[in-house]
Short mmCIF file of C-alpha atoms and ligand atoms in Angstrom, two decimals:
data_model
loop_
_atom_site.label_atom_id
_atom_site.label_comp_id
_atom_site.label_asym_id
_atom_site.label_seq_id
_atom_site.Cartn_x
_atom_site.Cartn_y
_atom_site.Cartn_z
CA MET A 240 106.13 127.18 83.66
CA SER A 241 104.81 130.72 84.15
CA ALA A 242 107.78 132.99 84.77
CA CYS A 243 107.54 136.53 86.10
CA THR A 244 109.69 139.20 84.48
CA ALA A 245 112.72 140.09 86.61
CA GLU A 246 114.01 139.56 90.14
CA PRO A 247 113.22 142.97 91.78
CA ILE A 248 115.82 142.67 94.51
CA ALA A 249 118.33 139.94 95.10
CA PHE A 250 116.61 137.05 96.88
CA GLY A 251 118.63 136.91 100.06
CA LYS A 252 116.84 134.12 101.88
CA THR A 253 118.43 130.95 103.24
CA LYS A 254 117.02 127.70 104.59
CA GLU A 255 117.06 129.36 108.01
CA THR A 256 115.10 132.45 107.04
CA THR A 257 112.85 131.46 104.17
CA ARG A 258 109.12 131.00 104.92
CA ILE A 259 107.35 127.99 103.44
CA VAL A 260 103.58 127.51 103.62
CA ILE A 261 102.10 124.13 102.78
CA ILE A 262 98.39 124.11 102.01
CA GLY A 263 96.93 120.83 103.30
CA ALA A 264 98.15 118.33 105.89
CA GLY A 265 97.34 115.15 103.99
CA VAL A 266 100.14 112.66 103.37
CA SER A 267 101.75 114.75 100.59
CA GLY A 268 101.82 117.85 102.82
CA ILE A 269 103.17 115.83 105.75
CA ALA A 270 105.80 114.19 103.54
CA ALA A 271 106.90 117.59 102.19
CA ALA A 272 107.00 119.22 105.64
CA THR A 273 108.88 116.43 107.40
CA ARG A 274 111.48 116.25 104.61
CA LEU A 275 111.94 120.04 104.58
CA LEU A 276 112.61 120.00 108.33
CA GLU A 277 115.08 117.15 107.84
CA GLN A 278 116.80 119.19 105.15
CA GLY A 279 117.32 122.08 107.56
CA PHE A 280 114.46 124.44 106.65
CA LYS A 281 113.19 126.13 109.79
CA ASN A 282 110.01 128.06 108.97
CA VAL A 283 107.59 125.47 107.59
CA GLN A 284 103.89 125.98 108.32
CA LEU A 285 101.01 123.74 107.28
CA PHE A 286 97.50 125.16 106.96
CA GLU A 287 94.83 122.47 107.08
CA ALA A 288 91.11 123.06 106.45
CA GLU A 289 89.95 120.05 108.51
CA ASP A 290 90.17 119.65 112.27
CA ARG A 291 92.62 116.77 111.84
CA ILE A 292 95.74 115.87 109.86
CA GLY A 293 95.90 112.98 107.37
CA GLY A 294 93.49 114.06 104.63
CA ARG A 295 92.38 111.03 102.63
CA ILE A 296 94.17 108.85 105.17
CA ASN A 297 91.56 108.79 107.91
CA THR A 298 92.09 106.03 110.44
CA ILE A 299 89.41 106.07 113.13
CA PRO A 300 88.45 103.91 116.12
CA PHE A 301 85.75 101.38 115.21
CA ALA A 302 84.73 98.02 116.63
CA ASN A 303 87.32 98.05 119.44
CA SER A 304 90.03 98.64 116.88
CA PHE A 305 90.87 100.98 113.99
CA ILE A 306 89.49 101.16 110.47
CA ASP A 307 90.27 103.36 107.48
CA LEU A 308 87.62 105.51 105.87
CA GLY A 309 90.11 106.39 103.12
CA ALA A 310 93.37 104.73 102.08
CA GLN A 311 93.66 101.20 103.42
CA TRP A 312 96.19 99.10 101.48
CA CYS A 313 99.78 99.53 100.48
CA HIS A 314 99.44 98.81 96.75
CA GLY A 315 102.42 96.79 95.56
CA GLU A 316 106.02 96.54 96.59
CA GLU A 317 108.64 97.34 93.97
CA GLY A 318 109.11 101.05 93.47
CA ASN A 319 106.64 101.79 96.27
CA VAL A 320 108.14 104.27 98.75
CA VAL A 321 105.64 103.30 101.46
CA TYR A 322 106.63 99.64 101.17
CA GLU A 323 110.33 100.56 101.06
CA ARG A 324 109.93 102.56 104.29
CA VAL A 325 108.31 99.71 106.26
CA LYS A 326 109.43 96.48 104.60
CA ASP A 327 111.79 95.50 107.45
CA LEU A 328 109.37 96.40 110.25
CA ASP A 329 106.96 93.46 110.01
CA VAL A 330 103.86 95.67 109.99
CA LEU A 331 102.10 94.55 106.78
CA ASP A 332 100.06 91.46 105.88
CA ARG A 333 99.53 90.17 102.36
CA THR A 334 95.81 90.33 101.60
CA GLY A 335 93.85 87.54 100.01
CA ASP A 336 91.36 87.55 97.19
CA PHE A 337 88.22 89.51 98.08
CA ALA A 338 85.30 88.66 95.87
CA GLY A 339 85.28 84.91 96.38
CA TYR A 340 81.71 84.56 95.32
CA PHE A 341 79.57 86.00 92.51
CA ALA A 342 75.88 86.17 93.52
CA ARG A 343 73.03 86.81 91.06
CA SER A 344 69.92 88.78 91.97
CA ASN A 345 67.87 85.53 91.88
CA LYS A 346 70.24 84.10 94.57
CA ASP A 347 72.01 81.77 92.13
CA ILE A 348 75.75 81.68 92.50
CA LEU A 349 78.38 81.26 89.80
CA THR A 350 80.54 78.15 90.12
CA SER A 351 84.03 78.54 91.53
CA ASP A 352 85.48 77.77 88.05
CA GLN A 353 83.40 80.56 86.54
CA TYR A 354 84.46 82.86 89.34
CA LYS A 355 88.13 82.03 88.82
CA ALA A 356 87.94 82.47 85.05
CA LEU A 357 86.25 85.87 85.41
CA MET A 358 88.66 87.16 88.04
CA GLU A 359 91.69 85.90 86.10
CA PHE A 360 90.41 87.66 83.02
CA LYS A 361 89.95 90.91 84.96
CA ASP A 362 93.31 90.73 86.71
CA GLU A 363 95.25 89.88 83.57
CA PHE A 364 93.55 92.39 81.32
CA GLU A 365 95.93 94.91 79.80
CA VAL A 366 95.42 97.66 77.30
CA LYS A 367 98.03 98.73 74.75
CA SER A 368 99.35 102.28 74.86
CA ASP A 369 98.43 102.89 71.21
CA PHE A 370 94.83 101.68 71.68
CA GLU A 371 92.47 104.29 70.28
CA GLY A 372 89.43 104.50 72.52
CA SER A 373 88.49 104.01 76.13
CA VAL A 374 89.55 101.16 78.40
CA GLY A 375 85.85 100.23 78.45
CA ASP A 376 85.92 99.59 74.68
CA ALA A 377 89.04 97.44 74.95
CA PHE A 378 87.72 95.53 77.97
CA THR A 379 84.31 94.78 76.42
CA ASP A 380 85.95 93.63 73.21
CA SER A 381 88.37 91.21 74.89
CA PHE A 382 85.69 90.00 77.30
CA TRP A 383 83.50 88.74 74.46
CA LYS A 384 86.49 87.18 72.65
CA ASP A 385 87.61 85.44 75.81
CA VAL A 386 85.74 84.50 79.00
CA GLY A 387 82.38 85.82 77.80
CA GLN A 388 82.19 82.96 75.29
CA GLN A 389 82.38 80.36 78.04
CA LEU A 390 79.24 81.57 79.81
CA ASP A 391 75.54 81.65 79.12
CA LYS A 392 74.91 84.97 77.28
CA ALA A 393 72.71 86.50 80.00
CA VAL A 394 75.09 85.55 82.80
CA ALA A 395 78.04 86.80 80.76
CA LYS A 396 76.38 90.20 80.34
CA GLU A 397 75.69 90.44 84.09
CA ALA A 398 79.26 89.39 84.85
CA LEU A 399 80.69 91.95 82.43
CA ASP A 400 78.81 94.75 84.23
CA CYS A 401 80.01 93.42 87.59
CA LEU A 402 83.67 93.24 86.50
CA LYS A 403 83.40 96.75 85.10
CA ARG A 404 82.14 97.99 88.47
CA LEU A 405 85.07 96.32 90.23
CA ILE A 406 87.53 98.01 87.85
CA CYS A 407 85.76 101.37 88.31
CA SER A 408 86.20 101.01 92.07
CA GLU A 409 89.94 100.51 91.55
CA ASP A 410 90.26 103.43 89.12
CA ALA A 411 87.59 105.75 90.61
CA CYS A 412 85.84 106.37 87.29
CA ASP A 413 82.04 106.49 86.97
CA HIS A 414 82.13 104.32 83.82
CA MET A 415 84.89 102.45 82.03
CA SER A 416 83.92 104.29 78.87
CA GLU A 417 85.53 107.43 80.34
CA LEU A 418 88.75 105.66 81.35
CA SER A 419 91.82 106.43 79.24
CA PRO A 420 94.36 103.67 78.45
CA ARG A 421 96.91 105.91 80.21
CA ASN A 422 95.49 104.69 83.54
CA PHE A 423 96.97 101.30 82.76
CA VAL A 424 99.98 102.28 80.69
CA ASN A 425 101.26 104.99 83.05
CA PHE A 426 100.39 103.25 86.31
CA ALA A 427 103.23 101.20 87.76
CA VAL A 428 102.45 98.57 90.38
CA THR A 429 104.30 95.34 91.17
CA GLY A 430 103.00 92.93 93.78
CA GLY A 431 99.63 92.63 95.47
CA ASP A 432 97.90 94.60 98.19
CA LEU A 433 99.22 94.69 101.73
CA SER A 434 97.23 95.65 104.80
CA TRP A 435 98.30 97.41 107.98
CA ARG A 436 96.99 94.84 110.41
CA LYS A 437 94.82 96.59 112.95
CA LYS A 438 96.72 99.89 112.90
CA GLY A 439 95.28 101.24 109.65
CA TYR A 440 97.16 103.51 107.25
CA TRP A 441 97.82 105.85 110.21
CA LYS A 442 100.73 103.50 110.95
CA PHE A 443 102.60 104.94 107.97
CA LEU A 444 101.84 108.54 108.93
CA SER A 445 102.96 107.83 112.50
CA LEU A 446 106.32 106.70 111.09
CA LEU A 447 106.72 109.81 108.93
CA LEU A 448 105.81 111.99 111.89
CA ASN A 449 107.52 110.01 114.62
CA ALA A 450 104.11 110.11 116.32
CA ASN A 451 102.13 107.71 118.51
CA GLU A 452 100.99 104.76 116.37
CA ASP A 453 97.91 104.27 118.56
CA GLN A 454 96.82 107.88 118.42
CA PRO A 455 95.71 108.95 114.95
CA GLY A 456 96.09 112.72 114.72
CA ASP A 457 99.20 112.99 116.89
CA GLN A 458 101.34 115.58 115.10
CA GLY A 459 104.69 114.19 116.26
CA ILE A 460 107.61 116.23 114.93
CA LEU A 461 105.21 118.64 113.20
CA LYS A 462 103.83 119.91 116.51
CA GLY A 463 103.94 123.70 116.35
CA HIS A 464 104.00 123.65 112.52
CA VAL A 465 100.38 122.62 111.86
CA HIS A 466 97.38 124.98 111.94
CA LEU A 467 94.11 123.05 111.93
CA ASN A 468 90.73 124.48 110.89
CA ARG A 469 92.58 126.96 108.66
CA ARG A 470 91.15 126.72 105.15
CA ILE A 471 93.13 128.91 102.76
CA ALA A 472 90.64 131.01 100.80
CA GLU A 473 93.02 132.98 98.57
CA VAL A 474 96.60 132.71 97.34
CA ASN A 475 97.77 136.02 95.91
CA TRP A 476 100.89 135.47 93.81
CA SER A 477 100.83 138.77 91.92
CA GLY A 478 104.16 140.54 91.57
CA ASP A 479 107.55 138.91 91.89
CA GLY A 480 108.11 138.70 95.61
CA GLU A 481 106.35 137.04 98.47
CA VAL A 482 103.02 135.27 98.13
CA THR A 483 100.14 136.40 100.37
CA LEU A 484 97.65 133.87 101.65
CA ARG A 485 94.30 134.62 103.23
CA CYS A 486 92.62 132.14 105.56
CA TRP A 487 88.83 131.78 105.70
CA ASN A 488 88.89 133.60 109.08
CA GLY A 489 90.70 136.64 107.67
CA GLN A 490 94.17 135.73 108.91
CA ILE A 491 96.85 136.86 106.44
CA VAL A 492 100.06 134.90 106.01
CA SER A 493 103.08 135.72 103.83
CA ALA A 494 105.36 133.13 102.32
CA ASP A 495 108.39 132.93 100.07
CA HIS A 496 107.25 129.52 98.82
CA VAL A 497 103.85 127.84 98.81
CA ILE A 498 103.30 124.13 98.28
CA CYS A 499 99.68 123.51 97.39
CA THR A 500 98.56 119.92 98.09
CA VAL A 501 94.76 120.24 97.91
CA SER A 502 92.98 117.49 95.99
CA LEU A 503 92.24 117.73 92.28
CA GLY A 504 88.57 118.00 93.28
CA VAL A 505 89.26 121.09 95.39
CA LEU A 506 91.34 122.61 92.57
CA LYS A 507 88.49 121.98 90.11
CA GLU A 508 85.91 123.60 92.37
CA LYS A 509 87.99 126.47 93.63
CA HIS A 510 91.02 127.35 91.51
CA LYS A 511 89.32 130.43 90.05
CA GLN A 512 88.70 131.97 93.50
CA LEU A 513 91.74 130.45 95.18
CA PHE A 514 94.46 131.88 92.91
CA VAL A 515 94.91 135.58 92.20
CA PRO A 516 95.86 136.15 89.44
CA ASP A 517 94.44 133.12 87.58
CA LEU A 518 96.64 130.10 87.09
CA PRO A 519 98.37 129.76 83.69
CA ALA A 520 96.36 128.15 80.88
CA ALA A 521 98.35 124.88 80.85
CA LYS A 522 97.70 124.38 84.56
CA VAL A 523 93.99 125.12 84.19
CA ARG A 524 93.80 122.67 81.27
CA SER A 525 95.25 119.89 83.42
CA ILE A 526 92.87 120.69 86.30
CA GLU A 527 89.91 120.58 83.94
CA GLY A 528 91.14 117.59 81.93
CA LEU A 529 92.00 115.15 84.73
CA LYS A 530 89.23 113.83 86.98
CA LEU A 531 88.69 112.93 90.62
CA GLY A 532 86.16 110.13 90.91
CA THR A 533 83.99 108.99 93.80
CA VAL A 534 84.52 105.71 95.62
CA ASN A 535 82.93 105.24 99.04
CA LYS A 536 83.05 102.56 101.71
CA PHE A 537 80.52 100.90 103.99
CA LEU A 538 81.67 99.38 107.26
CA LEU A 539 79.47 97.04 109.27
CA GLU A 540 80.26 95.48 112.64
CA PHE A 541 78.35 92.36 113.75
CA GLU A 542 78.08 90.33 116.94
CA GLU A 543 79.32 87.39 114.85
CA GLN A 544 80.68 87.22 111.30
CA PRO A 545 77.57 86.64 109.15
CA MET A 546 79.39 85.24 106.06
CA PRO A 547 79.83 81.47 105.98
CA GLU A 548 83.34 80.31 106.88
CA ASN A 549 84.46 79.63 103.29
CA ILE A 550 83.33 82.96 101.85
CA ARG A 551 85.61 85.98 101.94
CA GLY A 552 83.42 88.27 99.93
CA VAL A 553 80.60 88.70 97.48
CA ALA A 554 80.06 90.68 94.27
CA PHE A 555 76.68 91.32 92.67
CA LEU A 556 75.29 90.28 89.26
CA TRP A 557 72.00 91.92 88.31
CA LEU A 558 69.52 89.96 86.18
CA GLU A 559 68.19 92.25 83.47
CA GLU A 560 64.57 92.18 84.72
CA ASP A 561 65.65 92.82 88.33
CA LEU A 562 67.82 95.71 87.26
CA LYS A 563 64.90 97.25 85.39
CA GLU A 564 62.75 97.00 88.50
CA LEU A 565 65.52 98.32 90.74
CA ARG A 566 65.99 101.39 88.54
CA GLY A 567 62.36 102.37 89.13
CA SER A 568 62.62 101.98 92.90
CA GLN A 569 63.92 104.04 95.83
CA PHE A 570 66.93 101.72 95.96
CA PHE A 571 68.17 102.57 92.43
CA TRP A 572 71.55 103.65 93.83
CA LEU A 573 72.33 100.06 94.90
CA GLU A 574 73.15 99.28 91.26
CA SER A 575 76.61 100.77 91.86
CA VAL A 576 77.47 98.76 94.98
CA CYS A 577 80.46 96.72 93.80
CA ASN A 578 81.15 94.16 96.49
CA PHE A 579 81.39 93.33 100.20
CA HIS A 580 84.25 91.48 101.83
CA ARG A 581 85.77 90.56 105.18
CA VAL A 582 88.41 92.81 106.72
CA ASP A 583 91.86 91.41 107.50
CA ARG A 584 92.34 90.61 111.19
CA GLN A 585 88.91 92.05 112.07
CA PRO A 586 86.64 89.00 112.00
CA LEU A 587 83.43 90.80 112.99
CA LEU A 588 83.50 93.31 110.15
CA LEU A 589 82.25 93.51 106.59
CA GLU A 590 83.38 96.23 104.22
CA GLY A 591 81.58 97.27 101.04
CA TRP A 592 82.24 99.61 98.13
CA ILE A 593 80.11 101.88 95.95
CA ILE A 594 81.17 103.99 92.96
CA GLY A 595 80.27 106.93 90.78
CA ALA A 596 77.09 109.00 90.60
CA HIS A 597 75.22 106.56 92.84
CA ALA A 598 77.97 106.87 95.47
CA ARG A 599 77.48 110.64 95.35
CA TYR A 600 73.71 110.18 95.73
CA MET A 601 74.24 107.73 98.61
CA GLU A 602 76.16 110.48 100.45
CA THR A 603 72.99 112.59 100.53
CA LEU A 604 70.95 109.87 102.31
CA SER A 605 70.77 109.38 106.07
CA GLU A 606 72.79 106.53 107.55
CA GLU A 607 69.51 104.72 108.38
CA LYS A 608 68.34 104.92 104.76
CA VAL A 609 71.68 103.68 103.46
CA LEU A 610 71.66 100.74 105.85
CA GLU A 611 68.05 99.92 104.96
CA GLY A 612 69.12 99.73 101.30
CA LEU A 613 72.13 97.54 102.00
CA LEU A 614 70.10 95.07 104.09
CA TRP A 615 67.57 94.90 101.25
CA LEU A 616 70.45 94.16 98.83
CA PHE A 617 71.73 91.32 101.02
CA ARG A 618 68.24 89.80 101.25
CA LYS A 619 67.83 90.02 97.48
CA PHE A 620 71.13 88.32 96.59
CA LEU A 621 72.20 86.03 99.41
CA LYS A 622 71.00 82.63 100.56
CA PHE A 623 72.36 83.28 104.05
CA THR A 624 71.13 86.01 106.38
CA ILE A 625 73.03 89.17 107.13
CA PRO A 626 71.50 90.61 110.31
CA HIS A 627 71.21 94.23 111.37
CA PRO A 628 74.79 95.27 112.26
CA LYS A 629 75.83 96.44 115.70
CA ASN A 630 77.60 99.45 114.18
CA PHE A 631 77.51 101.02 110.76
CA LEU A 632 79.56 103.70 108.99
CA ARG A 633 79.90 104.98 105.45
CA SER A 634 82.34 107.46 103.93
CA GLN A 635 81.30 110.70 102.19
CA TRP A 636 84.35 111.86 100.26
CA HIS A 637 82.56 113.73 97.52
CA SER A 638 80.35 116.00 99.60
CA ASN A 639 83.18 117.10 101.88
CA PRO A 640 84.34 120.37 100.22
CA ASN A 641 87.89 119.78 101.44
CA PHE A 642 88.16 116.73 99.14
CA SER A 643 85.29 116.77 96.58
CA GLY A 644 86.02 113.18 95.60
CA SER A 645 88.15 110.13 96.33
CA TYR A 646 91.10 109.69 93.95
CA SER A 647 92.13 110.74 90.48
CA PHE A 648 92.20 109.06 87.08
CA TYR A 649 92.93 109.96 83.46
CA PRO A 650 89.66 110.31 81.57
CA THR A 651 89.68 110.19 77.76
CA TYR A 652 88.85 113.92 77.96
CA ALA A 653 92.41 114.54 79.26
CA ASP A 654 93.71 112.75 76.15
CA GLU A 655 91.60 114.99 73.96
CA LEU A 656 92.95 118.07 75.73
CA ARG A 657 96.48 116.60 75.51
CA THR A 658 97.06 117.32 79.14
CA GLY A 659 98.20 115.34 82.14
CA ARG A 660 99.97 115.14 85.42
CA THR A 661 103.21 116.88 84.41
CA ASP A 662 101.25 120.09 83.76
CA LEU A 663 99.44 119.64 87.07
CA GLY A 664 102.65 119.14 89.06
CA SER A 665 104.75 121.91 87.43
CA PRO A 666 105.62 124.78 89.75
CA LEU A 667 105.05 128.48 89.07
CA VAL A 668 108.58 129.85 89.13
CA HIS A 669 110.21 133.24 88.99
CA VAL A 670 112.36 133.82 85.91
CA SER A 671 115.40 133.37 88.15
CA GLY A 672 114.31 129.78 88.80
CA ARG A 673 112.95 130.48 92.29
CA PRO A 674 109.86 128.33 92.90
CA ARG A 675 106.96 130.46 94.13
CA ILE A 676 103.97 128.11 94.04
CA GLN A 677 104.49 124.36 93.87
CA PHE A 678 101.91 121.62 93.46
CA ALA A 679 101.99 118.22 95.15
CA GLY A 680 99.36 115.57 95.87
CA GLU A 681 98.44 112.18 94.43
CA ALA A 682 97.00 113.64 91.22
CA SER A 683 100.37 115.18 90.36
CA SER A 684 102.16 111.81 90.44
CA ARG A 685 102.80 110.52 86.92
CA ASN A 686 103.12 106.79 87.67
CA HIS A 687 101.64 106.37 91.14
CA PHE A 688 98.59 108.65 91.04
CA SER A 689 95.59 107.72 93.18
CA THR A 690 97.77 106.21 95.90
CA VAL A 691 99.42 107.11 99.18
CA HIS A 692 102.85 106.26 97.84
CA GLY A 693 102.29 108.56 94.85
CA ALA A 694 101.17 111.37 97.17
CA THR A 695 104.20 110.80 99.44
CA GLU A 696 106.61 110.91 96.50
CA SER A 697 105.02 114.12 95.25
CA GLY A 698 105.56 115.80 98.65
CA TRP A 699 109.19 114.69 98.68
CA ARG A 700 109.60 115.83 95.06
CA GLU A 701 108.56 119.38 95.98
CA ALA A 702 110.66 119.45 99.17
CA ASP A 703 113.67 118.33 97.11
CA ARG A 704 112.95 121.03 94.53
CA LEU A 705 113.27 123.68 97.24
CA ASN A 706 116.32 122.01 98.73
CA GLU A 707 117.97 122.06 95.31
CA PHE A 708 117.16 125.76 94.92
CA TYR A 709 118.78 126.57 98.29
CA LYS A 710 121.88 124.43 97.72
CA GLY A 711 124.96 126.56 98.15
CA ARG A 712 123.14 129.49 99.75
CA ALA A 713 125.00 130.41 102.94
CA GLU A 714 123.23 129.91 106.24
CA ASN A 715 122.70 133.13 108.21
C1 FAD B 15 87.90 105.62 99.86
C2 FAD B 15 89.36 105.73 99.51
C3 FAD B 15 90.14 104.59 99.48
C4 FAD B 15 91.49 104.69 99.16
N1 FAD B 15 92.26 103.56 99.20
C5 FAD B 15 93.59 103.65 99.00
C6 FAD B 15 94.42 102.53 99.24
O1 FAD B 15 93.95 101.47 99.66
N2 FAD B 15 95.76 102.67 99.01
C7 FAD B 15 96.31 103.84 98.57
O2 FAD B 15 97.54 103.90 98.36
N3 FAD B 15 95.54 104.93 98.36
C8 FAD B 15 94.20 104.86 98.58
N4 FAD B 15 93.42 105.97 98.44
C9 FAD B 15 94.02 107.21 97.89
C10 FAD B 15 94.84 107.96 98.95
O3 FAD B 15 94.06 108.11 100.11
C11 FAD B 15 95.22 109.33 98.39
O4 FAD B 15 95.89 109.17 97.14
C12 FAD B 15 96.15 110.12 99.31
O5 FAD B 15 95.81 109.97 100.68
C13 FAD B 15 96.07 111.59 98.90
O6 FAD B 15 96.92 112.39 99.69
P1 FAD B 15 97.15 113.91 99.29
O7 FAD B 15 98.08 114.48 100.26
O8 FAD B 15 97.48 114.00 97.84
O9 FAD B 15 95.71 114.61 99.39
P2 FAD B 15 94.74 114.81 100.65
O10 FAD B 15 94.84 113.66 101.56
O11 FAD B 15 93.42 115.15 100.06
O12 FAD B 15 95.35 116.08 101.39
C14 FAD B 15 95.03 117.40 101.04
C15 FAD B 15 94.63 118.14 102.31
O13 FAD B 15 94.30 119.49 101.94
C16 FAD B 15 93.27 119.94 102.79
N5 FAD B 15 92.64 121.11 102.14
C17 FAD B 15 91.78 121.14 101.10
N6 FAD B 15 91.49 122.41 100.77
C18 FAD B 15 92.19 123.19 101.61
C19 FAD B 15 92.33 124.60 101.74
N7 FAD B 15 91.70 125.45 100.93
N8 FAD B 15 93.12 125.07 102.75
C20 FAD B 15 93.79 124.24 103.58
N9 FAD B 15 93.70 122.89 103.47
C21 FAD B 15 92.92 122.38 102.49
C22 FAD B 15 92.37 118.74 102.92
O14 FAD B 15 91.54 118.83 104.06
C23 FAD B 15 93.39 117.60 103.00
O15 FAD B 15 93.70 117.28 104.34
C24 FAD B 15 92.07 105.93 98.82
C25 FAD B 15 91.29 107.08 98.88
C26 FAD B 15 89.95 106.99 99.23
C27 FAD B 15 89.13 108.26 99.32
#
């Protein structure tokens, strides 16, 4: 990409002497750092803004066990580096179907045949690469040609909205009308979701780090390389030589190579202040064109599982008149709650999901207010009682300035700008080919964006890029 003019002095560094700074200790930063150490690089430092490692993998103790506030499932098997790493270790369970039950706001429930037909339609829906328009357009069109015809018109409309919410929670968009077909065409996944039993996604990080699997946050082989509570405020890459980084606390660090792994949301908010001089136009276009959506979780622990034995989960269908009333009430944000379901191997828990602008609004409410809303929602939709939980948690990925969202997607705006993940992931290199600033992170993964395996691959990609550059350079 952007190339500076000429190498001022011969670049005499080797793997032993070169200094590498990684911004962010999420899974992509950890994957890059651990691979660089394996490859023989010695001076690898990670600067992390939070007081913990893991980033959007955040496994925490809850209900006498562990739960994930962020990444939770290994999505798919074939071509999935996370699955490849653990497939022989017997640490994953295949997950079942979550919704199980479509409830209407008048407490009616759809029949199991209707449920099956709707879920099959959703799961089998595909969009062609040459489709002109949003995924929302394509989905609505096929819905009415297919399963929509088999249902009463009002129920079909409610179900269409509900299915759209479920898809938005998978793709992190606010509305399907902003979702580009590239999210389907470029995204490669084979096989269903797998869960980490009671260990949470930390299990995978513990393997990368050779750390304690029961102690989320243990830095394992990266001990001595990680600096917590060190938000990088400026990356000065002017000139041809070393890059100078300034931490929020004034600490100055110099590096020969920087791997930036901050989320797309952080790049959007901060790239203008973070990089001096400004990033090249193609990079800025990709940062502006791609999007990081908001998906949040609710976790509830009960004395006893409140869902009847045969129900694994519930999704919500709003009757038009109820929706109108809801929109005028304090609980308007509940419109974007997608579903609630049981949690594998944790029989006392329920987990729920909320998307988009209402998820961002929910983050501004107190925990008590959020719970009050959810209990109201249960009373409105369900024939059985969901009592006050023993413990309650919700995630707040958007309002945390170290993330500013949950995971990335291609909006149709990125198509209009003709930009994408290759521009985002391209390094800023010296004319000699020496990488100066590299970019990793889930949003830079072309086929596995929005996932842990995509983030992991991106970290390895950038470590390998440096390794390639140093091939043949003599060790000191
Ligand atoms: C609710 C939710 C559910 C998800 N579910 C799944 C799932 O089931 N399966 C799956 O595969 N994926 C899932 N994901 C996505 C997955 O978590 C991410 O794709 C992946 O963890 C991203 O890793 P990363 O290294 O790219 O970014 P991050 O984890 O965001 O790491 C970047 C790090 O940079 C730090 N940072 C930011 N700014 C600075 C700065 N200025 N200086 C220093 N450090 C900084 C951040 O604190 C962070 O630790 C989910 C995500 C969320 C939020």
